[in-house]
Coordinates of C-alpha atoms and ligand atoms in Angstrom, one line a residue:
M1 CA -75.2 41.3 10.2
P2 CA -78.8 40.6 11.1
F3 CA -80.9 43.1 13.1
K4 CA -81.3 40.5 15.8
S5 CA -77.6 40.8 16.9
L6 CA -77.9 44.5 17.7
G7 CA -79.7 44.2 21.0
L8 CA -83.2 45.6 19.9
S9 CA -86.2 44.5 21.8
E10 CA -88.5 41.7 20.4
A11 CA -91.4 44.2 19.8
V12 CA -89.1 46.5 17.9
L13 CA -87.6 43.6 15.9
R14 CA -91.2 42.7 14.8
G15 CA -91.7 46.3 13.8
V16 CA -88.5 46.2 11.7
E17 CA -89.6 43.0 10.0
A18 CA -93.0 44.5 9.3
A19 CA -91.3 47.4 7.6
G20 CA -89.7 44.9 5.3
Y21 CA -86.1 45.6 6.3
T22 CA -83.9 42.5 6.2
E23 CA -80.6 43.9 7.3
P24 CA -79.3 47.1 8.9
T25 CA -77.7 49.8 6.8
A26 CA -74.2 50.9 7.7
I27 CA -75.3 53.7 10.0
Q28 CA -77.8 51.5 11.7
A29 CA -75.2 48.9 12.4
R30 CA -72.9 51.5 13.8
A31 CA -75.4 53.7 15.7
I32 CA -77.9 51.2 17.3
P33 CA -75.5 49.6 19.8
V34 CA -74.1 53.0 20.8
V35 CA -77.6 54.5 21.3
L36 CA -78.6 51.4 23.3
A37 CA -75.7 52.0 25.5
A38 CA -77.1 55.5 26.3
K39 CA -74.1 57.3 24.9
D40 CA -74.3 60.7 23.2
V41 CA -73.9 60.6 19.4
I42 CA -72.9 63.0 16.6
G43 CA -74.0 61.4 13.4
S44 CA -73.3 62.4 9.9
A45 CA -74.4 60.3 7.0
Q46 CA -75.5 60.8 3.5
T47 CA -79.2 61.3 2.8
G48 CA -81.2 58.1 2.4
T49 CA -78.8 56.0 4.6
G50 CA -81.5 54.9 7.0
K51 CA -80.6 57.6 9.6
T52 CA -84.2 57.7 11.1
A53 CA -84.3 54.1 12.0
A54 CA -80.7 54.4 13.4
F55 CA -82.0 56.5 16.2
A56 CA -85.7 55.5 16.3
L57 CA -85.2 51.7 16.7
P58 CA -82.9 52.0 19.8
V59 CA -84.9 54.8 21.3
L60 CA -88.1 52.6 21.1
T61 CA -86.1 49.8 22.7
R62 CA -84.8 51.9 25.5
L63 CA -88.2 53.4 26.3
G64 CA -89.7 49.9 26.4
Q65 CA -93.2 50.6 27.7
H66 CA -95.7 53.5 27.9
G67 CA -94.9 56.0 30.6
A68 CA -93.8 59.6 30.9
C69 CA -92.7 61.8 28.0
R70 CA -89.2 60.7 27.8
C71 CA -88.0 61.4 24.3
L72 CA -88.0 64.6 22.3
V73 CA -86.9 64.8 18.7
L74 CA -86.5 68.3 17.1
E75 CA -86.9 68.6 13.2
P76 CA -86.4 71.7 11.0
T77 CA -89.6 71.3 8.9
R78 CA -93.2 70.2 9.4
E79 CA -92.7 67.6 6.6
L80 CA -89.7 66.1 8.3
A81 CA -91.5 66.1 11.7
A82 CA -94.5 64.3 10.2
Q83 CA -92.2 61.8 8.4
V84 CA -90.2 61.0 11.5
D85 CA -93.4 60.6 13.6
T86 CA -94.7 58.1 11.1
A87 CA -91.4 56.2 11.2
F88 CA -91.7 56.0 15.0
R89 CA -95.3 54.7 14.8
D90 CA -94.4 52.2 12.1
Y91 CA -91.4 50.8 13.9
G92 CA -93.1 50.9 17.3
R93 CA -96.4 49.4 16.2
F94 CA -95.9 46.3 18.4
T95 CA -95.1 48.3 21.5
D96 CA -97.6 50.4 23.5
L97 CA -95.4 53.6 23.1
R98 CA -97.2 56.7 21.9
T99 CA -95.9 59.6 19.9
A100 CA -97.2 63.2 19.5
V101 CA -96.2 65.3 16.5
I102 CA -96.1 69.1 16.9
F103 CA -95.6 71.7 14.2
G104 CA -97.0 75.0 13.2
G105 CA -99.4 76.0 10.4
V106 CA -102.3 73.8 11.7
G107 CA -104.7 74.0 14.6
Y108 CA -103.7 73.4 18.1
G109 CA -106.6 71.0 19.0
A110 CA -105.3 67.7 17.8
Q111 CA -101.8 68.4 19.0
R112 CA -103.1 69.3 22.5
D113 CA -105.3 66.1 22.6
A114 CA -102.3 63.9 21.7
L115 CA -100.3 65.5 24.5
K116 CA -103.1 65.1 27.0
R117 CA -103.5 61.4 26.1
G118 CA -99.9 61.0 27.1
A119 CA -97.0 60.8 24.6
D120 CA -93.7 58.9 25.3
I121 CA -92.1 60.6 22.3
I122 CA -92.6 64.1 21.0
V123 CA -91.5 64.9 17.4
A124 CA -91.6 68.7 16.9
T125 CA -90.5 71.7 15.1
P126 CA -89.0 74.3 17.5
G127 CA -91.5 77.2 17.1
R128 CA -94.7 75.4 17.9
L129 CA -93.1 73.4 20.6
L130 CA -92.0 76.6 22.5
D131 CA -95.5 78.0 21.9
L132 CA -97.2 75.0 23.5
M133 CA -94.5 74.9 26.3
G134 CA -95.4 78.6 27.0
Q135 CA -99.1 77.7 27.3
G136 CA -98.3 74.9 29.7
D137 CA -99.3 72.0 27.4
V138 CA -95.8 70.5 27.3
N139 CA -93.3 69.9 30.1
L140 CA -89.9 68.5 29.3
R141 CA -88.9 67.6 32.9
D142 CA -88.9 63.8 32.2
I143 CA -86.9 63.9 28.9
Q144 CA -84.2 61.3 29.0
I145 CA -83.4 61.3 25.3
L146 CA -83.0 64.3 23.0
V147 CA -82.5 64.0 19.3
L148 CA -81.5 67.1 17.2
D149 CA -82.1 66.0 13.7
E150 CA -80.8 67.9 10.6
A151 CA -79.1 70.3 13.0
D152 CA -77.4 72.2 10.1
R153 CA -80.8 72.8 8.5
M154 CA -82.2 74.1 11.8
L155 CA -79.2 76.5 11.9
D156 CA -79.8 77.6 8.3
M157 CA -83.5 78.3 9.1
G158 CA -82.6 80.5 12.1
F159 CA -83.9 78.1 14.7
M160 CA -80.7 78.0 16.9
P161 CA -81.9 80.4 19.6
D162 CA -85.2 78.4 19.8
V163 CA -83.3 75.1 20.0
R164 CA -81.1 76.3 22.7
R165 CA -84.1 77.6 24.7
I166 CA -85.7 74.2 24.4
I167 CA -82.6 72.3 25.4
E168 CA -82.3 74.5 28.5
K169 CA -85.7 73.2 29.6
C170 CA -84.6 69.5 29.3
P171 CA -82.9 67.8 32.3
K172 CA -79.1 68.0 32.3
Q173 CA -78.9 64.2 32.8
R174 CA -80.0 62.9 29.5
Q175 CA -78.7 61.3 26.3
T176 CA -78.3 63.7 23.4
M177 CA -78.0 62.8 19.7
L178 CA -77.2 65.3 17.0
F179 CA -77.4 64.5 13.3
S180 CA -76.1 67.0 10.8
A181 CA -74.7 66.7 7.3
T182 CA -72.1 69.4 7.9
V183 CA -70.6 70.7 11.2
P184 CA -70.2 74.5 10.9
P185 CA -68.8 76.4 13.9
E186 CA -72.2 77.2 15.3
I187 CA -73.1 73.5 15.4
E188 CA -69.7 72.7 16.9
S189 CA -70.4 75.1 19.8
L190 CA -73.9 73.5 20.2
V191 CA -72.2 70.1 20.4
K192 CA -69.8 71.4 23.1
W193 CA -72.7 72.9 25.1
A194 CA -75.3 70.2 24.7
L195 CA -73.5 66.9 24.3
H196 CA -71.3 64.9 26.7
H197 CA -68.4 62.9 25.3
P198 CA -70.2 62.2 22.2
E199 CA -69.3 59.3 19.9
N200 CA -68.8 60.3 16.3
I201 CA -70.5 58.2 13.7
S202 CA -69.8 59.2 10.2
I203 CA -70.9 57.1 7.3
G204 CA -69.5 57.5 3.8
E205 CA -67.9 60.5 2.3
R206 CA -69.9 63.3 3.6
R207 CA -69.8 65.4 0.5
S208 CA -70.5 62.8 -2.2
P209 CA -73.9 62.3 -3.7
A210 CA -75.6 59.0 -3.0
E211 CA -73.4 56.5 -4.8
T212 CA -76.3 54.9 -6.7
V213 CA -77.3 58.2 -8.4
T214 CA -76.0 58.9 -11.9
H215 CA -76.0 62.6 -12.4
A216 CA -75.3 65.0 -15.3
F217 CA -75.6 68.6 -16.4
Y218 CA -77.8 69.6 -19.4
P219 CA -76.5 72.9 -20.8
V220 CA -79.2 74.9 -22.5
A221 CA -80.1 78.5 -23.3
A222 CA -82.4 80.1 -20.8
T223 CA -85.2 80.5 -23.3
Q224 CA -85.2 76.8 -24.1
K225 CA -85.1 75.5 -20.5
F226 CA -88.8 74.6 -20.2
Q227 CA -88.7 73.0 -23.7
L228 CA -85.7 70.9 -22.7
L229 CA -87.5 69.9 -19.4
V230 CA -90.6 68.7 -21.3
T231 CA -88.4 66.8 -23.8
L232 CA -86.4 65.2 -20.9
L233 CA -89.7 64.1 -19.3
E234 CA -90.9 62.7 -22.6
R235 CA -87.8 60.7 -23.2
T236 CA -87.3 59.4 -19.7
N237 CA -88.7 56.3 -18.4
F238 CA -89.6 57.5 -15.0
D239 CA -92.0 56.5 -12.2
S240 CA -91.8 59.7 -10.3
V241 CA -89.8 62.9 -10.7
L242 CA -89.0 65.6 -8.3
I243 CA -88.3 69.0 -10.0
F244 CA -86.5 71.7 -8.0
C245 CA -86.8 75.4 -8.7
R246 CA -85.1 78.3 -7.1
T247 CA -88.3 80.3 -6.3
K248 CA -91.8 79.6 -5.2
H249 CA -93.1 81.7 -8.1
G250 CA -90.9 79.7 -10.5
A251 CA -92.3 76.4 -9.1
D252 CA -95.9 77.5 -9.5
K253 CA -95.2 78.6 -13.1
I254 CA -93.5 75.4 -14.1
A255 CA -96.2 73.3 -12.4
R256 CA -98.9 75.2 -14.4
R257 CA -97.1 74.7 -17.7
L258 CA -96.5 71.0 -17.0
K259 CA -100.2 70.6 -16.2
Q260 CA -101.0 72.2 -19.5
A261 CA -98.7 69.6 -21.1
N262 CA -100.9 66.9 -19.4
H263 CA -98.6 65.8 -16.6
A264 CA -100.1 65.1 -13.2
V265 CA -98.3 67.6 -11.1
A266 CA -98.1 68.4 -7.4
V267 CA -96.4 71.6 -6.0
L268 CA -94.6 71.9 -2.6
H269 CA -93.3 75.2 -1.3
S270 CA -93.7 77.3 1.9
N271 CA -96.4 79.6 0.5
R272 CA -98.8 76.7 0.3
T273 CA -101.0 75.9 3.3
Q274 CA -100.2 72.9 5.4
R275 CA -103.3 71.2 4.0
E276 CA -102.0 71.8 0.4
R277 CA -98.5 70.5 1.3
I278 CA -99.8 67.4 2.9
E279 CA -102.1 66.7 -0.1
A280 CA -99.1 67.3 -2.5
L281 CA -96.8 64.9 -0.6
E282 CA -99.5 62.3 -0.1
G283 CA -100.5 62.5 -3.7
F284 CA -97.0 62.2 -4.9
K285 CA -96.3 59.2 -2.6
S286 CA -99.4 57.4 -3.7
G287 CA -98.7 57.9 -7.4
K288 CA -101.6 60.3 -8.0
Y289 CA -99.0 62.8 -9.1
E290 CA -96.1 61.6 -11.2
V291 CA -94.3 64.9 -10.9
M292 CA -93.7 67.1 -7.9
V293 CA -92.3 70.6 -8.3
A294 CA -90.6 71.9 -5.2
T295 CA -88.4 74.6 -3.7
D296 CA -85.7 73.6 -1.3
I297 CA -88.0 72.9 1.7
A298 CA -88.5 69.5 0.2
A299 CA -84.9 68.9 -0.5
R300 CA -83.8 67.8 2.9
G301 CA -84.8 64.5 4.4
I302 CA -88.2 64.1 2.7
D303 CA -88.5 60.5 2.0
V304 CA -90.6 59.6 -1.0
E305 CA -90.1 56.0 -1.9
G306 CA -89.4 55.2 -5.5
V307 CA -88.4 58.7 -6.7
T308 CA -86.6 57.6 -9.9
H309 CA -85.5 61.0 -11.1
V310 CA -84.6 64.4 -9.8
I311 CA -84.4 67.4 -12.1
N312 CA -82.9 70.6 -11.0
Y313 CA -84.6 73.2 -13.2
D314 CA -82.2 75.8 -11.7
V315 CA -78.7 75.0 -10.6
P316 CA -78.7 75.0 -6.8
Q317 CA -76.9 78.2 -5.4
H318 CA -75.4 76.3 -2.5
P319 CA -73.4 73.2 -3.4
E320 CA -74.6 71.4 -0.4
D321 CA -78.2 71.7 -1.7
Y322 CA -77.1 69.9 -4.8
V323 CA -76.1 66.9 -2.8
H324 CA -79.2 67.0 -0.7
R325 CA -81.5 67.5 -3.7
I326 CA -80.2 64.7 -5.7
G327 CA -80.2 62.6 -2.5
R328 CA -84.0 62.4 -2.9
T329 CA -83.4 59.7 -5.5
G330 CA -81.2 56.7 -5.1
R331 CA -82.4 56.4 -1.5
A332 CA -81.4 53.2 0.3
Q333 CA -79.5 51.8 -2.6
K334 CA -82.1 52.1 -5.3
V335 CA -80.7 53.5 -8.5
G336 CA -81.8 56.9 -9.6
D337 CA -81.0 59.7 -12.0
A338 CA -80.4 63.3 -11.4
F339 CA -80.5 65.9 -14.2
T340 CA -79.5 69.5 -13.8
L341 CA -80.4 72.1 -16.4
C342 CA -77.8 74.8 -16.6
T343 CA -77.5 78.0 -18.6
S344 CA -74.2 79.9 -19.2
E345 CA -75.3 82.4 -16.4
E346 CA -75.0 79.5 -14.0
A347 CA -71.5 78.5 -14.8
A348 CA -70.1 79.7 -11.5
A349 CA -72.7 77.7 -9.5
V350 CA -71.8 74.6 -11.6
A351 CA -68.1 75.0 -10.9
A352 CA -68.8 75.4 -7.2
I353 CA -70.7 72.1 -7.2
E354 CA -68.0 70.3 -9.0
H355 CA -65.5 71.7 -6.5
F356 CA -67.7 70.7 -3.6
V357 CA -68.3 67.1 -4.7
G358 CA -64.7 66.8 -5.9
Q359 CA -65.5 65.5 -9.3
K360 CA -66.2 66.6 -12.9
I361 CA -69.9 66.0 -13.7
P362 CA -70.6 65.1 -17.3
R363 CA -72.4 67.5 -19.6
L364 CA -74.9 65.8 -21.8
Q365 CA -77.0 66.8 -24.8
I366 CA -80.1 65.1 -25.9
D367 CA -80.5 63.9 -29.4
N368 CA -82.8 65.5 -31.8
F369 CA -83.4 68.6 -29.8
R370 CA -82.9 71.8 -31.6
Y371 CA -80.4 73.6 -29.4
D372 CA -80.2 77.4 -29.8
A373 CA -76.9 77.5 -27.9
T374 CA -74.8 74.9 -26.3
A375 CA -72.7 77.0 -24.0
M376 CA -70.5 75.1 -21.4
L377 CA -71.0 71.8 -23.1
K378 CA -67.3 71.0 -22.9
G379 CA -67.2 72.5 -19.4
D380 CA -64.3 74.8 -20.1
A381 CA -63.9 78.5 -20.1
P382 CA -67.0 79.5 -18.1
P383 CA -68.4 82.9 -19.0
P384 CA -67.7 85.8 -16.7
D385 CA -69.1 85.3 -13.3
R386 CA -71.5 88.2 -12.7
R387 CA -72.0 87.4 -9.1
S388 CA -68.3 87.8 -8.4
V389 CA -68.6 91.5 -9.1
H390 CA -69.4 93.7 -6.2
V391 CA -71.7 96.6 -7.1
A392 CA -71.5 99.7 -4.8
R393 CA -73.6 102.8 -4.9
T394 CA -71.4 105.9 -5.0
S395 CA -72.2 109.6 -5.2
K396 CA -71.5 109.4 -9.0
G397 CA -73.7 106.4 -9.6
F398 CA -72.4 102.8 -9.3
S399 CA -68.9 101.4 -9.1
F400 CA -68.0 97.8 -9.9
S401 CA -65.1 95.9 -8.3
P402 CA -64.2 92.2 -8.1
R403 CA -65.8 90.6 -5.1
R404 CA -63.6 88.3 -3.1
R405 CA -64.8 84.7 -3.3
R406 CA -65.9 83.2 -0.1
Ligands
LIG501 P1 -83.7 57.8 6.0 O1 -82.2 58.0 5.6 O2 -83.9 57.5 7.4 O3 -84.6 58.9 5.5 O4 -84.2 56.4 5.2 C1 -84.2 56.3 3.8 C2 -85.0 55.2 3.3 O5 -84.4 53.9 3.6 C3 -86.5 55.1 3.9 O6 -87.4 54.8 2.9 C4 -86.4 53.9 4.8 O7 -87.7 53.3 4.9 C5 -85.4 53.0 4.1 N1 -84.7 52.1 5.1 C6 -84.2 52.5 6.3 N2 -83.5 51.4 6.9 C7 -83.6 50.4 6.0 C8 -83.1 49.0 6.0 N3 -82.4 48.6 7.0 N4 -83.4 48.3 4.9 C9 -84.1 48.8 3.8 N5 -84.6 50.0 3.8 C10 -84.3 50.9 4.8

């Protein structure tokens, strides 16, 4: 189905062509006509499915020409806000519509200027938006279209009260779209409160990793993790690799050691300044850095074209994060690989991931690597799960009892 048949404006179609897209992805084909018909939407789709264009293209078409500030898009992180803002500018380059991007961690000046010049679309993270609303720099009275992107992530990050306060300041008569990979009860209640007879658009199996990704576990002793990482990098023909670590400290440490091993490395986590984060992302996108080491903030939504490999240095603690992390590669049908290093201590997290994705993930060993231990290689008989033991302080010291699994 060509883009032309979906009802987008000429100017937006030119933007799509300039972006190099030849045909709509599944979510675009489903969502664009519904958004153009001004209906409310709940969208769930795998990462990398083209979700941003699925709402941005019809929004640009609906807005048509420069006027009042009529569309608000809320995003959980600064990086996502910046990325979605760029997408709107790209797709809307043949229109006279203007966007303003608003997020914390940087000065107010440029954001205030963009608002003063007049924006049709605001892409914002909740905290700074409320801040600017409080100072009278933003008024949401003309909002006709509200997009709540990555709603489950906003929930995880504790933004729900802020999101609700913002929605209360928007006119009741509006179109609302909510995108969320999962719909926990809190999101369901938000849907009931903020959306009106929404159309459900769900693409693909929500839980499965992107289909084009081949993924495997690499069991290893904790003491050999870094060595295995370096060997994997040496033996892999990659263009760009994203490495995920559990902690900021761990990310810094691995980046330092990889630099010593002569890799061009960027680091992305929330203790870095906004300027450092932008430099890291830009450098990774441009190819200045071949490796980016990140904590989970980078896992959701960040679109870095051509990520060929994802390596989980630590097994993600939440199975959903596994799907999101490895969703960084294989975006929009490009093939990618995802490796997860795992130690016997992480057996429970491995089992939880396999349960979540509903499949057994292969365990692989690399040739000519001197393994100290190959626990879990067959994937059977996981060692005792330490986290399933509840430790309580008693008057006599500590007591241990089995913890009920959630
Ligand atoms: P998203 O899921 O919105 O983050 O998009 C994932 C990636 O797919 C981005 O790099 C987009 O530029 C790309 N993309 C979106 N729509 C299309 C399309 N129709 N054809 C090819 N690539 C696309």
